[in-house]
Amino acid sequence: MFNSLSDRLTSTFKNLRGKGRLSEADIDGTVREIRRALLDADVAVSVVRAFVAQVKERALGEEVSASLNPGQQIVKIVNEELVGILGGETRRLNLAKVAPTVIMLAGLQGAGKTTLAGKLAKHLKAQGHTPLLVACDLQRPNAVKQLQVNGERAGVPVYAPHPGVSSEFEAATGDPVAVARDGVAEAKAKLHDVVIVDTAGRLGIDTEMMEQAANIRAAVNPDEVLFVIDAMIGQDAVNTAQAFNDGVGVTGVVLTKLDGDARGGAALSVASVTGKPVMYASTGENLDDFEIFHPDRMASRILD
Ligand code: GDP
């Protein structure tokens, strides 16, 4: 992803090479090109507008540093602005002072939550944590089974409702909020230090799903609510991200399907609209196709 955006920006900046001083017209022309490149990469219009305005203001206002030519100065500004939107410094997981740390996953159906749950569990286990996966997606047929398969592959246990078996919060009723609560209680009892709660999504945003996610959040008071979003959804990313941020409240973003031919715009749009950092990237269907997201490296890749 970002290949074509990267190519476009590189050729834009090439035109500035060798210029001793940039006129306002040079800056206008460059900013226009950046605008087009971002729009073509599927970055949301509102995000592009704010981004180029900021770049232009800084390009016109900043003293050119002695060590950089004006072209390099613009590249530096664009780089810093990209890093800023993507969340600044690499954001580490917020661990609870008193275990267990509760991580809730939210997002549309098909975004890749259940897959990510397995990846995150495997990653955390490799770091020495003792995660428990909790299957609260009772909407999608097979989601519980899929999580159990992922848990087995990751070597991480899965808490799932057992029909007919009653528990403290009666998870057996099939109420995802009760399952979430039971799962966290199980983690405490069995001394797991991290709980990853997989939740249900729908194909589009709907009130019932948002309410359910908000209720799960209220019930388990997570340390992180990770909004999982398919990078391929392009312009729709903005509305979806906004709805989840408003309806559930998110603390971080996970981008999935970055192995596809997504043009990358969703990454910038979602991070900008939510104001929340991108923390992880999912790059395939296998549990190891998982990366910690580094905003500075991603910005460098875009501007390479
Ligand atoms: P959920 O409904 O949000 O739980 O989504 P799933 O985890 O079931 O993922 C939906 C589909 O996308 C499945 O077929 C996954 O194998 C696939 N998938 C998930 N993450 C990725 C990814 O990073 N890359 C690719 N290529 N496919 C993925």
XYZ file of C-alpha atoms and ligand atoms in Angstrom:
332
model
C 0.000 0.000 0.000
C 0.948 3.624 -0.338
C 3.071 2.774 -3.365
C 1.274 5.046 -5.731
C 0.951 7.806 -3.124
C 4.633 7.482 -2.488
C 5.451 7.668 -6.218
C 3.254 10.702 -6.686
C 4.736 12.625 -3.793
C 8.275 11.714 -4.759
C 7.826 13.077 -8.256
C 6.177 16.214 -6.884
C 9.120 16.853 -4.617
C 11.575 16.104 -7.414
C 10.318 19.205 -9.201
C 11.487 21.311 -6.294
C 14.996 19.985 -6.329
C 17.649 22.529 -7.062
C 15.381 25.480 -6.409
C 17.165 28.002 -4.251
C 14.090 29.646 -2.891
C 10.453 28.698 -3.214
C 7.992 31.294 -4.369
C 4.440 31.244 -3.105
C 3.507 29.875 -6.524
C 5.967 26.981 -6.078
C 4.410 26.194 -2.732
C 0.878 26.458 -4.134
C 1.756 24.117 -6.973
C 3.327 21.592 -4.615
C 0.447 21.702 -2.182
C -1.978 21.186 -5.069
C -0.072 18.081 -6.129
C 0.001 16.751 -2.559
C -3.751 17.318 -2.393
C -4.374 15.344 -5.577
C -2.057 12.521 -4.537
C -3.815 12.170 -1.177
C -7.280 12.217 -2.734
C -6.213 9.586 -5.249
C -4.943 7.469 -2.370
C -8.493 7.586 -0.950
C -7.780 9.884 1.962
C -11.057 11.528 3.007
C -11.689 14.974 1.547
C -12.020 16.689 4.930
C -8.754 15.166 6.093
C -6.934 16.199 2.911
C -8.219 19.744 3.242
C -6.955 20.122 6.797
C -3.669 18.441 5.966
C -2.736 20.611 2.987
C -3.812 23.786 4.779
C -1.454 22.938 7.594
C 1.418 22.061 5.246
C 0.930 25.268 3.314
C 0.795 27.419 6.409
C 3.984 25.914 7.731
C 5.750 26.041 4.346
C 4.986 29.742 4.018
C 5.673 30.593 7.626
C 8.684 28.585 8.612
C 12.197 29.852 8.465
C 14.109 27.607 6.110
C 16.692 25.789 8.142
C 20.257 26.369 6.978
C 20.930 22.696 6.422
C 17.952 22.078 4.141
C 17.058 23.435 0.750
C 13.467 24.635 0.401
C 12.345 21.437 -1.308
C 13.721 19.351 1.527
C 12.030 21.684 3.957
C 8.609 20.875 2.460
C 9.340 17.158 2.538
C 10.245 17.531 6.203
C 7.000 19.371 6.933
C 4.907 16.773 5.089
C 6.740 14.004 6.919
C 6.137 15.572 10.317
C 2.470 16.174 9.543
C 2.013 12.553 8.386
C 3.671 11.215 11.531
C 1.459 13.511 13.618
C -1.753 12.277 12.003
C -0.735 8.639 12.326
C -0.318 9.075 16.061
C 3.159 10.494 16.620
C 5.378 8.118 18.519
C 4.824 4.382 18.361
C 2.085 3.800 20.867
C 2.585 0.931 23.298
C -0.295 -1.027 24.749
C -1.726 0.597 27.846
C -1.310 -2.069 30.519
C -3.493 -1.994 33.621
C -1.751 -1.314 36.931
C -3.717 -4.167 38.417
C -4.063 -7.211 36.145
C -5.831 -8.176 34.054
C -5.443 -5.634 31.278
C -8.676 -5.705 29.286
C -8.504 -5.125 25.529
C -11.760 -4.853 23.643
C -11.894 -5.174 19.848
C -14.611 -3.338 17.935
C -15.376 -2.854 14.261
C -17.613 -3.890 11.392
C -18.220 -7.508 10.508
C -15.463 -8.768 8.250
C -13.006 -6.121 9.396
C -10.744 -8.833 10.738
C -11.403 -8.681 14.503
C -11.483 -12.399 15.184
C -8.340 -12.921 13.141
C -6.662 -10.023 14.910
C -7.678 -11.400 18.313
C -5.617 -14.523 17.589
C -2.680 -12.486 16.286
C -2.647 -10.146 19.242
C -2.920 -13.081 21.653
C 0.032 -14.799 19.988
C 2.061 -11.585 20.002
C 1.352 -10.905 23.671
C 2.072 -14.486 24.637
C 5.456 -14.235 22.914
C 6.125 -11.176 25.054
C 5.581 -13.213 28.205
C 1.940 -12.346 28.872
C -0.699 -14.944 29.686
C -3.682 -13.839 27.611
C -7.235 -15.133 27.634
C -9.439 -14.692 24.569
C -13.126 -14.037 25.169
C -15.665 -14.843 22.470
C -18.413 -12.210 22.581
C -19.255 -12.237 18.898
C -22.426 -14.250 19.178
C -23.871 -12.679 16.046
C -21.803 -14.095 13.254
C -22.268 -17.817 12.784
C -18.957 -19.524 13.445
C -17.242 -16.546 15.075
C -16.904 -18.423 18.375
C -15.558 -21.505 16.612
C -13.170 -19.362 14.556
C -11.839 -17.732 17.714
C -11.369 -21.149 19.280
C -9.376 -22.281 16.245
C -7.248 -19.128 16.393
C -6.762 -19.560 20.129
C -5.592 -23.119 19.594
C -3.136 -22.003 16.920
C -1.844 -19.248 19.181
C -1.667 -21.572 22.176
C -4.015 -19.275 24.085
C -7.191 -20.415 25.886
C -10.574 -19.113 24.807
C -13.484 -18.304 27.079
C -16.748 -18.949 25.245
C -20.344 -19.353 26.367
C -21.320 -22.942 26.911
C -24.973 -23.554 26.101
C -26.772 -24.982 29.070
C -23.999 -24.225 31.532
C -24.959 -21.427 33.828
C -22.316 -19.165 35.332
C -22.035 -16.264 37.697
C -23.305 -13.823 35.084
C -25.258 -16.381 33.100
C -23.214 -16.270 29.960
C -25.133 -19.309 28.865
C -28.052 -17.061 28.002
C -26.093 -15.922 24.980
C -25.869 -12.348 26.167
C -22.539 -10.976 24.904
C -22.309 -8.481 27.773
C -22.590 -11.336 30.273
C -20.015 -13.362 28.342
C -17.611 -10.405 28.472
C -18.084 -10.053 32.224
C -17.722 -13.775 32.774
C -14.607 -13.813 30.633
C -12.946 -11.113 32.710
C -13.992 -12.890 35.918
C -12.461 -16.094 34.521
C -9.236 -14.246 33.709
C -9.030 -12.957 37.271
C -9.727 -16.384 38.722
C -7.185 -18.107 36.497
C -4.606 -15.307 36.810
C -4.437 -14.305 33.154
C -2.783 -10.897 32.901
C -4.478 -9.830 29.637
C -8.015 -10.388 28.365
C -8.851 -9.859 24.694
C -12.579 -9.437 24.120
C -13.777 -10.113 20.567
C -17.113 -8.433 19.844
C -19.766 -8.643 17.139
C -19.866 -6.358 14.143
C -22.461 -5.847 11.442
C -22.072 -5.172 7.775
C -22.965 -1.526 8.329
C -23.175 0.758 11.305
C -26.356 0.156 13.273
C -27.659 1.346 16.597
C -28.112 -2.074 18.128
C -24.533 -3.075 17.431
C -23.221 0.216 18.797
C -25.319 -0.187 21.919
C -24.071 -3.706 22.421
C -20.451 -2.608 22.054
C -21.040 0.337 24.389
C -22.670 -2.001 26.929
C -19.739 -4.408 26.773
C -17.408 -1.481 27.271
C -19.384 -0.303 30.296
C -19.430 -3.831 31.745
C -15.713 -4.604 31.505
C -14.143 -1.134 31.614
C -11.378 -1.927 29.114
C -7.898 -0.410 29.246
C -7.898 -0.349 25.459
C -10.705 -0.280 22.915
C -9.096 -1.094 19.600
C -11.059 -0.097 16.539
C -10.311 -2.643 13.828
C -10.770 -1.421 10.289
C -10.265 -2.917 6.869
C -7.847 -0.634 5.033
C -9.575 -1.523 1.758
C -12.801 0.319 2.576
C -11.428 3.652 1.382
C -13.662 6.679 1.782
C -16.185 4.824 3.979
C -13.509 4.549 6.642
C -14.219 8.045 7.897
C -17.907 7.563 8.713
C -17.304 4.167 10.254
C -14.455 5.425 12.404
C -16.432 8.450 13.486
C -19.432 6.306 14.417
C -17.352 3.922 16.531
C -15.437 6.717 18.156
C -18.653 8.522 19.080
C -20.685 5.415 19.936
C -18.173 3.269 21.783
C -15.110 5.412 22.330
C -11.865 4.038 20.946
C -8.333 4.301 22.284
C -6.397 2.980 19.312
C -6.745 1.856 15.715
C -5.781 -1.395 14.031
C -5.578 -1.497 10.244
C -6.179 -4.828 8.560
C -5.689 -6.226 5.071
C -2.679 -4.038 4.388
C -1.452 -6.900 2.231
C -4.224 -6.104 -0.256
C -4.144 -3.362 -2.826
C -5.521 -0.727 -0.475
C -4.274 2.686 -1.416
C -3.570 3.542 2.163
C -5.869 6.495 2.508
C -7.944 4.832 5.196
C -4.956 4.826 7.539
C -4.651 8.571 7.384
C -8.394 9.218 7.440
C -9.161 7.038 10.438
C -6.270 8.285 12.516
C -7.108 11.878 11.691
C -10.845 11.617 12.310
C -10.552 9.726 15.596
C -7.414 11.508 16.766
C -6.320 8.046 17.961
C -3.047 6.396 17.044
C -2.719 3.467 14.692
C -1.206 0.771 16.914
C -1.103 -2.422 14.891
C -1.299 -3.566 11.295
C -2.609 -6.864 10.012
C -1.037 -8.002 6.771
C -2.500 -11.402 5.942
C -4.600 -14.302 7.124
C -1.912 -16.112 9.126
C -1.405 -15.390 12.798
C 2.117 -14.130 12.160
C 0.976 -11.526 9.623
C 0.954 -8.855 12.289
C 3.037 -5.756 12.875
C 3.384 -3.076 15.478
C 2.637 0.127 13.617
C 5.345 2.779 13.646
C 4.031 6.162 12.410
C 7.517 7.464 11.597
C 8.410 4.408 9.514
C 5.095 4.550 7.700
C 5.561 8.244 6.911
C 9.065 7.543 5.608
C 7.678 4.770 3.441
C 5.099 7.144 2.000
C 7.758 9.741 1.241
C 10.501 7.368 0.231
P -14.477 -10.180 11.850
O -15.863 -10.373 11.298
O -14.184 -8.729 12.076
O -14.188 -11.012 13.041
O -13.463 -10.602 10.662
P -12.589 -11.918 10.483
O -11.459 -11.954 11.437
O -13.474 -13.112 10.423
O -11.957 -11.653 9.032
C -12.780 -11.586 7.867
C -12.019 -12.202 6.701
O -10.862 -11.419 6.411
C -11.495 -13.595 6.991
O -11.622 -14.350 5.809
C -10.029 -13.387 7.342
O -9.240 -14.511 7.026
C -9.673 -12.199 6.468
N -8.609 -11.364 7.016
C -8.497 -10.845 8.266
N -7.398 -10.074 8.382
C -6.781 -10.109 7.175
C -5.589 -9.490 6.650
O -4.846 -8.733 7.305
N -5.304 -9.742 5.349
C -6.094 -10.551 4.570
N -5.724 -10.722 3.312
N -7.218 -11.118 5.029
C -7.553 -10.918 6.312
